[in-house]
Structure formats: structure tokens, C-alpha cells
CSV table of C-alpha atoms in Angstrom, one decimal:
chain,number,residue,atom,x,y,z
A,71,UNK,CA,15.8,6.1,12.5
A,72,UNK,CA,17.5,2.7,12.1
A,73,UNK,CA,17.8,1.4,8.6
A,74,UNK,CA,18.4,-2.2,9.8
A,75,UNK,CA,15.4,-4.4,9.1
A,76,UNK,CA,14.6,-8.0,9.8
A,77,UNK,CA,12.8,-10.3,7.3
A,78,UNK,CA,12.7,-7.6,4.6
A,79,UNK,CA,15.1,-5.8,2.2
A,80,UNK,CA,15.0,-2.0,1.7
A,81,UNK,CA,16.5,-0.1,-1.2
A,82,UNK,CA,16.1,3.4,-2.6
A,83,UNK,CA,16.9,3.9,-6.3
A,84,UNK,CA,15.7,6.5,-8.8
A,85,UNK,CA,13.5,8.1,-6.2
A,86,UNK,CA,11.6,4.8,-5.7
A,87,UNK,CA,11.9,2.9,-2.3
A,88,UNK,CA,11.5,-0.9,-2.7
A,89,UNK,CA,10.5,-3.0,0.2
A,90,UNK,CA,11.0,-6.7,-0.4
A,91,UNK,CA,9.6,-9.3,1.9
A,92,UNK,CA,12.6,-11.6,2.3
A,93,UNK,CA,11.8,-15.1,3.6
A,94,UNK,CA,11.9,-16.9,0.2
A,95,UNK,CA,12.4,-20.3,1.8
A,96,UNK,CA,9.0,-19.9,3.5
A,97,UNK,CA,7.3,-18.1,0.6
A,98,UNK,CA,7.8,-14.9,2.6
A,99,UNK,CA,5.4,-16.0,5.3
A,100,UNK,CA,4.5,-13.1,7.6
A,101,UNK,CA,6.2,-12.7,10.9
A,102,UNK,CA,5.9,-10.1,13.7
A,103,UNK,CA,9.4,-8.9,12.8
A,104,UNK,CA,8.4,-8.5,9.1
A,105,UNK,CA,5.3,-6.6,10.3
A,106,UNK,CA,7.4,-4.1,12.3
A,107,UNK,CA,10.1,-3.8,9.6
A,108,UNK,CA,7.6,-2.9,6.8
A,109,UNK,CA,6.0,-0.3,8.9
A,110,UNK,CA,9.4,1.3,9.9
A,111,UNK,CA,10.5,1.1,6.2
A,112,UNK,CA,7.4,2.9,5.0
A,113,UNK,CA,7.9,5.6,7.7
A,114,UNK,CA,11.6,5.9,6.7
A,115,UNK,CA,10.6,6.3,3.0
A,116,UNK,CA,7.9,8.8,3.9
A,117,UNK,CA,10.4,11.0,5.8
A,118,UNK,CA,13.1,10.8,3.0
A,119,UNK,CA,12.6,13.7,0.6
A,120,UNK,CA,14.4,11.7,-2.1
A,121,UNK,CA,11.7,9.1,-2.2
A,122,UNK,CA,8.6,9.8,-4.3
A,123,UNK,CA,7.1,6.2,-4.7
A,124,UNK,CA,7.1,3.1,-2.6
A,125,UNK,CA,6.9,-0.5,-4.0
A,126,UNK,CA,6.3,-3.5,-1.9
A,127,UNK,CA,7.1,-7.0,-3.4
A,128,UNK,CA,8.4,-10.4,-2.4
A,129,UNK,CA,11.6,-12.2,-3.0
A,130,UNK,CA,11.8,-15.5,-4.8
A,131,UNK,CA,8.7,-17.0,-6.4
A,132,UNK,CA,6.0,-15.5,-4.2
A,133,UNK,CA,4.6,-12.3,-2.6
A,134,UNK,CA,3.5,-13.7,0.8
A,135,UNK,CA,2.0,-17.0,1.8
A,136,UNK,CA,0.2,-15.4,4.8
A,137,UNK,CA,1.0,-15.7,8.5
A,138,UNK,CA,3.8,-18.0,9.5
A,139,UNK,CA,2.1,-21.1,10.8
A,140,UNK,CA,4.6,-21.5,13.6
A,141,UNK,CA,3.8,-18.1,14.9
A,142,UNK,CA,0.0,-18.8,14.7
A,143,UNK,CA,0.6,-21.9,16.7
A,144,UNK,CA,2.4,-19.9,19.3
A,145,UNK,CA,-0.7,-17.6,19.6
A,146,UNK,CA,-2.9,-20.6,20.0
A,147,UNK,CA,-0.6,-22.1,22.7
A,148,UNK,CA,0.0,-18.9,24.6
A,149,UNK,CA,-3.5,-17.4,24.4
A,150,UNK,CA,-5.8,-20.3,24.2
A,151,UNK,CA,-7.2,-19.1,20.9
A,152,UNK,CA,-7.8,-15.5,22.1
A,153,UNK,CA,-7.2,-12.5,19.9
A,154,UNK,CA,-3.6,-11.6,19.0
A,155,UNK,CA,-2.2,-8.3,20.3
A,156,UNK,CA,-3.2,-5.0,18.8
A,157,UNK,CA,-1.0,-3.3,16.1
A,158,UNK,CA,-2.4,0.2,16.2
A,159,UNK,CA,-0.4,3.2,15.0
A,160,UNK,CA,1.2,5.1,17.9
A,161,UNK,CA,1.0,8.9,18.1
A,162,UNK,CA,4.7,9.3,17.3
A,163,UNK,CA,4.4,7.2,14.1
A,164,UNK,CA,1.5,9.2,12.7
A,165,UNK,CA,2.5,11.0,9.5
A,166,UNK,CA,1.6,14.6,8.9
A,167,UNK,CA,1.3,16.0,5.4
A,168,UNK,CA,-0.8,18.4,3.3
A,169,UNK,CA,-4.4,17.5,2.6
A,170,UNK,CA,-7.3,16.2,4.8
A,171,UNK,CA,-6.2,14.3,7.9
A,172,UNK,CA,-7.3,10.6,7.5
A,173,UNK,CA,-5.9,9.4,10.8
A,174,UNK,CA,-9.3,9.2,12.4
A,175,UNK,CA,-10.5,6.7,9.8
A,176,UNK,CA,-7.4,4.6,9.4
A,177,UNK,CA,-6.1,3.6,12.9
A,178,UNK,CA,-5.6,-0.1,12.6
A,179,UNK,CA,-2.6,-2.4,11.9
A,180,UNK,CA,-2.0,-1.1,8.4
A,181,UNK,CA,-3.4,2.5,8.8
A,182,UNK,CA,0.0,4.0,8.3
A,183,UNK,CA,-0.3,3.1,4.6
A,184,UNK,CA,-3.2,5.5,4.2
A,185,UNK,CA,-1.5,8.0,6.3
A,186,UNK,CA,1.6,7.9,4.1
A,187,UNK,CA,1.5,10.8,1.6
A,188,UNK,CA,3.4,8.8,-1.1
A,189,UNK,CA,1.9,6.3,-3.5
A,190,UNK,CA,2.4,2.7,-2.3
A,191,UNK,CA,2.3,-0.1,-5.0
A,192,UNK,CA,1.9,-3.7,-4.1
A,193,UNK,CA,3.8,-5.7,-6.7
A,194,UNK,CA,2.4,-9.2,-6.5
A,195,UNK,CA,5.1,-11.3,-8.1
A,196,UNK,CA,3.5,-14.6,-7.0
A,197,UNK,CA,1.0,-16.1,-4.5
A,198,UNK,CA,-0.5,-13.6,-2.1
A,199,UNK,CA,-2.5,-15.1,0.8
A,200,UNK,CA,-4.0,-14.2,4.2
A,201,UNK,CA,-2.3,-11.2,6.0
A,202,UNK,CA,0.0,-10.7,3.0
A,203,UNK,CA,-3.0,-10.1,0.8
A,204,UNK,CA,-4.6,-7.8,3.4
A,205,UNK,CA,-1.5,-5.6,3.4
A,206,UNK,CA,-1.7,-5.5,-0.4
A,207,UNK,CA,-5.3,-4.5,-0.2
A,208,UNK,CA,-4.3,-1.5,1.9
A,209,UNK,CA,-1.8,-0.4,-0.7
A,210,UNK,CA,-2.9,2.3,-3.2
A,211,UNK,CA,-2.5,0.0,-6.2
A,212,UNK,CA,-1.9,-3.6,-6.9
A,213,UNK,CA,0.0,-5.0,-10.0
A,214,UNK,CA,0.1,-8.7,-10.5
A,215,UNK,CA,2.5,-11.0,-12.4
A,216,UNK,CA,0.7,-13.2,-14.9
A,217,UNK,CA,1.4,-16.4,-12.8
A,218,UNK,CA,0.4,-14.8,-9.5
A,219,UNK,CA,-2.8,-15.8,-7.6
A,220,UNK,CA,-4.5,-14.6,-4.5
A,221,UNK,CA,-6.5,-16.2,-1.7
A,222,UNK,CA,-8.0,-14.8,1.4
A,223,UNK,CA,-7.3,-18.1,3.2
A,224,UNK,CA,-9.2,-17.1,6.4
A,225,UNK,CA,-12.2,-19.5,6.3
A,226,UNK,CA,-9.9,-22.5,5.6
A,227,UNK,CA,-7.9,-21.7,8.8
A,228,UNK,CA,-10.9,-21.2,11.0
A,229,UNK,CA,-10.4,-17.4,11.0
A,230,UNK,CA,-12.5,-14.4,10.0
A,231,UNK,CA,-12.2,-11.4,7.7
A,232,UNK,CA,-9.4,-9.8,9.6
A,233,UNK,CA,-7.9,-6.3,9.8
A,234,UNK,CA,-10.8,-4.5,8.0
A,235,UNK,CA,-11.0,-6.9,5.0
A,236,UNK,CA,-14.8,-6.9,5.4
A,237,UNK,CA,-14.7,-3.2,4.6
A,238,UNK,CA,-11.8,-3.1,2.1
A,239,UNK,CA,-12.9,-5.8,-0.3
A,240,UNK,CA,-16.5,-4.6,-0.9
A,241,UNK,CA,-15.1,-1.1,-1.6
A,242,UNK,CA,-12.7,-2.7,-4.2
A,243,UNK,CA,-14.7,-5.4,-5.8
A,244,UNK,CA,-18.3,-5.2,-4.5
A,245,UNK,CA,-20.3,-7.2,-2.1
A,246,UNK,CA,-21.0,-10.4,-4.0
A,247,UNK,CA,-17.4,-10.8,-5.2
A,248,UNK,CA,-16.1,-10.1,-1.6
A,249,UNK,CA,-18.4,-12.8,-0.1
A,250,UNK,CA,-17.2,-15.3,-2.7
A,251,UNK,CA,-13.5,-14.5,-1.9
A,252,UNK,CA,-14.0,-14.6,1.8
A,253,UNK,CA,-16.4,-17.6,2.1
A,254,UNK,CA,-14.6,-19.9,-0.3
A,255,UNK,CA,-11.0,-18.8,0.2
A,256,UNK,CA,-10.5,-20.1,-3.3
A,257,UNK,CA,-7.4,-19.3,-5.4
A,258,UNK,CA,-8.0,-16.5,-7.9
A,259,UNK,CA,-5.6,-16.1,-10.8
A,260,UNK,CA,-4.1,-12.8,-12.0
A,261,UNK,CA,-6.5,-12.3,-14.9
A,262,UNK,CA,-9.6,-13.0,-12.9
A,263,UNK,CA,-8.3,-10.6,-10.2
A,264,UNK,CA,-7.9,-8.0,-12.9
A,265,UNK,CA,-11.4,-8.6,-14.3
A,266,UNK,CA,-13.0,-8.1,-10.8
A,267,UNK,CA,-11.0,-4.9,-10.1
A,268,UNK,CA,-8.8,-6.5,-7.4
A,269,UNK,CA,-5.6,-5.6,-9.3
A,270,UNK,CA,-4.9,-2.6,-11.5
A,271,UNK,CA,-2.7,-4.3,-14.1
A,272,UNK,CA,-1.3,-7.7,-15.0
A,273,UNK,CA,2.2,-7.9,-16.5
A,274,UNK,CA,4.0,-10.9,-18.0
A,275,UNK,CA,6.0,-12.8,-15.4
A,276,UNK,CA,9.4,-12.4,-17.2
A,277,UNK,CA,9.1,-8.6,-17.4
A,278,UNK,CA,7.0,-8.0,-14.2
A,279,UNK,CA,9.4,-6.0,-12.0
A,280,UNK,CA,10.7,-4.0,-15.0
A,281,UNK,CA,7.1,-3.0,-15.8
A,282,UNK,CA,6.3,-2.1,-12.2
A,283,UNK,CA,9.4,0.0,-11.7
A,284,UNK,CA,8.7,1.7,-15.0
A,285,UNK,CA,5.3,2.8,-13.7
A,286,UNK,CA,6.8,3.8,-10.4
A,287,UNK,CA,9.5,5.9,-12.1
A,288,UNK,CA,6.9,7.6,-14.3
A,289,UNK,CA,5.1,8.8,-11.1
A,290,UNK,CA,8.4,9.8,-9.5
A,291,UNK,CA,9.5,11.8,-12.5
A,292,UNK,CA,6.3,13.3,-14.0
A,293,UNK,CA,3.8,13.8,-11.2
A,294,UNK,CA,3.9,16.5,-8.5
A,295,UNK,CA,4.5,14.8,-5.1
A,296,UNK,CA,2.5,17.5,-3.4
A,297,UNK,CA,-0.5,16.8,-5.7
A,298,UNK,CA,-0.2,13.1,-5.1
A,299,UNK,CA,-0.1,13.6,-1.3
A,300,UNK,CA,-3.2,15.8,-1.3
A,301,UNK,CA,-5.1,13.7,-3.8
A,302,UNK,CA,-4.4,10.5,-1.8
A,303,UNK,CA,-5.7,12.0,1.4
A,304,UNK,CA,-8.7,13.5,-0.4
A,305,UNK,CA,-9.7,10.1,-1.9
A,306,UNK,CA,-9.3,8.1,1.4
A,307,UNK,CA,-11.1,10.8,3.4
A,308,UNK,CA,-13.9,11.0,0.8
A,309,UNK,CA,-14.9,7.4,1.6
A,310,UNK,CA,-16.4,8.8,4.8
A,311,UNK,CA,-17.8,12.0,3.3
A,312,UNK,CA,-20.8,13.2,1.4
A,313,UNK,CA,-20.4,14.6,-2.1
A,314,UNK,CA,-20.9,18.1,-0.8
A,315,UNK,CA,-18.2,17.6,1.8
A,316,UNK,CA,-15.8,16.3,-0.8
A,317,UNK,CA,-16.5,19.3,-3.1
A,318,UNK,CA,-15.9,21.8,-0.2
A,319,UNK,CA,-12.6,20.2,0.7
A,320,UNK,CA,-11.6,20.0,-3.0
A,321,UNK,CA,-12.3,23.7,-3.4
A,322,UNK,CA,-10.3,24.5,-0.3
A,323,UNK,CA,-7.3,22.4,-1.4
A,324,UNK,CA,-7.4,23.8,-4.9
A,325,UNK,CA,-7.0,27.3,-3.5
A,326,UNK,CA,-3.9,26.1,-1.6
A,327,UNK,CA,-2.5,24.5,-4.8
A,328,UNK,CA,-2.6,27.8,-6.6
A,329,UNK,CA,0.0,29.2,-4.2
A,330,UNK,CA,2.4,26.2,-4.3
A,331,UNK,CA,5.8,25.8,-6.0
A,332,UNK,CA,4.6,22.7,-7.7
A,333,UNK,CA,1.7,24.5,-9.4
A,334,UNK,CA,4.1,27.2,-10.7
A,335,UNK,CA,6.4,24.4,-12.0
A,336,UNK,CA,3.5,22.5,-13.5
A,337,UNK,CA,2.6,25.5,-15.7
A,338,UNK,CA,6.2,26.4,-16.4
A,339,UNK,CA,7.4,23.0,-17.6
A,340,UNK,CA,4.3,22.7,-19.9
A,341,UNK,CA,4.7,26.1,-21.5
A,342,UNK,CA,8.5,25.7,-21.8
A,343,UNK,CA,8.1,22.1,-23.2
A,344,UNK,CA,10.6,20.6,-20.8
A,345,UNK,CA,10.7,17.9,-18.2
A,346,UNK,CA,9.1,18.8,-14.9
A,347,UNK,CA,11.2,19.5,-11.8
A,348,UNK,CA,8.8,19.3,-8.9
A,349,UNK,CA,9.9,19.9,-5.4
A,350,UNK,CA,6.8,18.7,-3.5
A,351,UNK,CA,6.3,22.2,-2.0
């Protein structure tokens, strides 16, 4: 797979893959090239056994200002306001891993994020709007810098709750909060976003990426990648299951865990009082 990417930077260090939206002069406004590059980078990181965690952030002073207005204008001019093209996940891009298969439920533009067996953290280093915010909502966790803010933006551009936001937001912050964010498209600061459950943590601006990478390295060093892969697929599949179905799948996956190398290592490193050395198998 090609490691050349347009409109993003990609780096692997200390078992953490960092994807950086890289159009700082346009506040990392979203382009079709960026869309394709992020997806390819996530698939690259998924297939690299050296990568345990993926972090997505923005260069410069912001995360993503939303769709590039010039590209939106091209859509209007070329399609007369009709729907933009589909961004479904093709069969060759679908990612197989241990745990329940979630492909059936996450087929849209950003479904590859749920299909990825590795944790994906959105590091909101500054403003996050529109489709940039949508991508962050699909990520497993969101950390925000203290000066960051978010806005859905859609209603102020004559648009709607795109790419499944009408499902994602209520699952994250509840119905009333979601309608507020979608109707008003108002700017929400980092602390308010934390209070409503939209972001997991808020870190000081000056130490933001150090804090994010510290958490990512903790996952990479201390948690079983096999456990994370199965847990991630369990949780995303459970959103479409009954409690009894989730219990049955959990019981089945627990039996498989008992035969894994990571389970044996999990017991051994605890008993021997040493650092873990998980293989993901």
C-alpha cells in the first residue's frame, strides 16, 4: 500500500500512528483528497502490526474547519444542489479481526473507523466543525484542548445532519443536547463539550499533545491489543443487540480469550510483577 498521502501527515512512533490533517492555511478544511488519505492511513495503520493506537489531529491552530467551501461550491455548480457522491467502504477495504463483525451496521463514509480493530483517538487541538466534527464523532474517544470549540455548522449552511450524525450524537449526548447542537450550530467550548459527554477529557492547550500521546502510549504499552479489538467490536455491535444477545456473545468471546497468548501473558506479567509484553494473539 502506498504511504504517500495528500493533505495529511502520517507518522508511526512508539507504536502510535499519528494522522495529522495538514492544510493549516485553511484551518485544515476538508477535501476529497484528505478524505481518501485518512481512510488509507487508517487501513495502513490497521495492517501494521507495530501500530497499537491511532491518533487523528490537526496541524496549526485548528482540528478541521469543515468542508472546503470551494469544493462545496463545485458540488453546487456541477450537480445543481444534488447529493454528493457516496463514500461507502468497498469490499477490499473491509477489515477483518477477532470479535463480532460490525460491517453490517457501519457501512457509510466513516464506517472503516468502527471496523478498525485498534483504538482511534480524535485529538481536537482547536476548532472542529462540520464534516471534521463528524469524523471525530466516529472516533472511539475525543480529547479536546482547553481552547478548542466544536460546531455542527450544518443548519447555518443550509445542510442537514449528515453522515449519520442524527444517530451518533443522541447516542453520545442524548436527544435534547443533540437537537440543540444540530438546530443552533452554535459554538460549544471544550469544557461544555466535556460536561455533556461529547469529549472524554480536556487538557491544557500548552501540554495538549503530550497528554494525548501519553494516554495513547499507555494503551499501546499496557493493554492487550487482542482484548481491545474484541471489546471494540463488542461495544459497537451491542448498540444493535439486546442484553441477552450481548451476554451470549460475551460468553463466547470469553471462552476464546482463555486460549489466547495475550491471556497467558496477562496472567504471567501480573504474577511476575513485570511489564506486559502482549503480542495481540
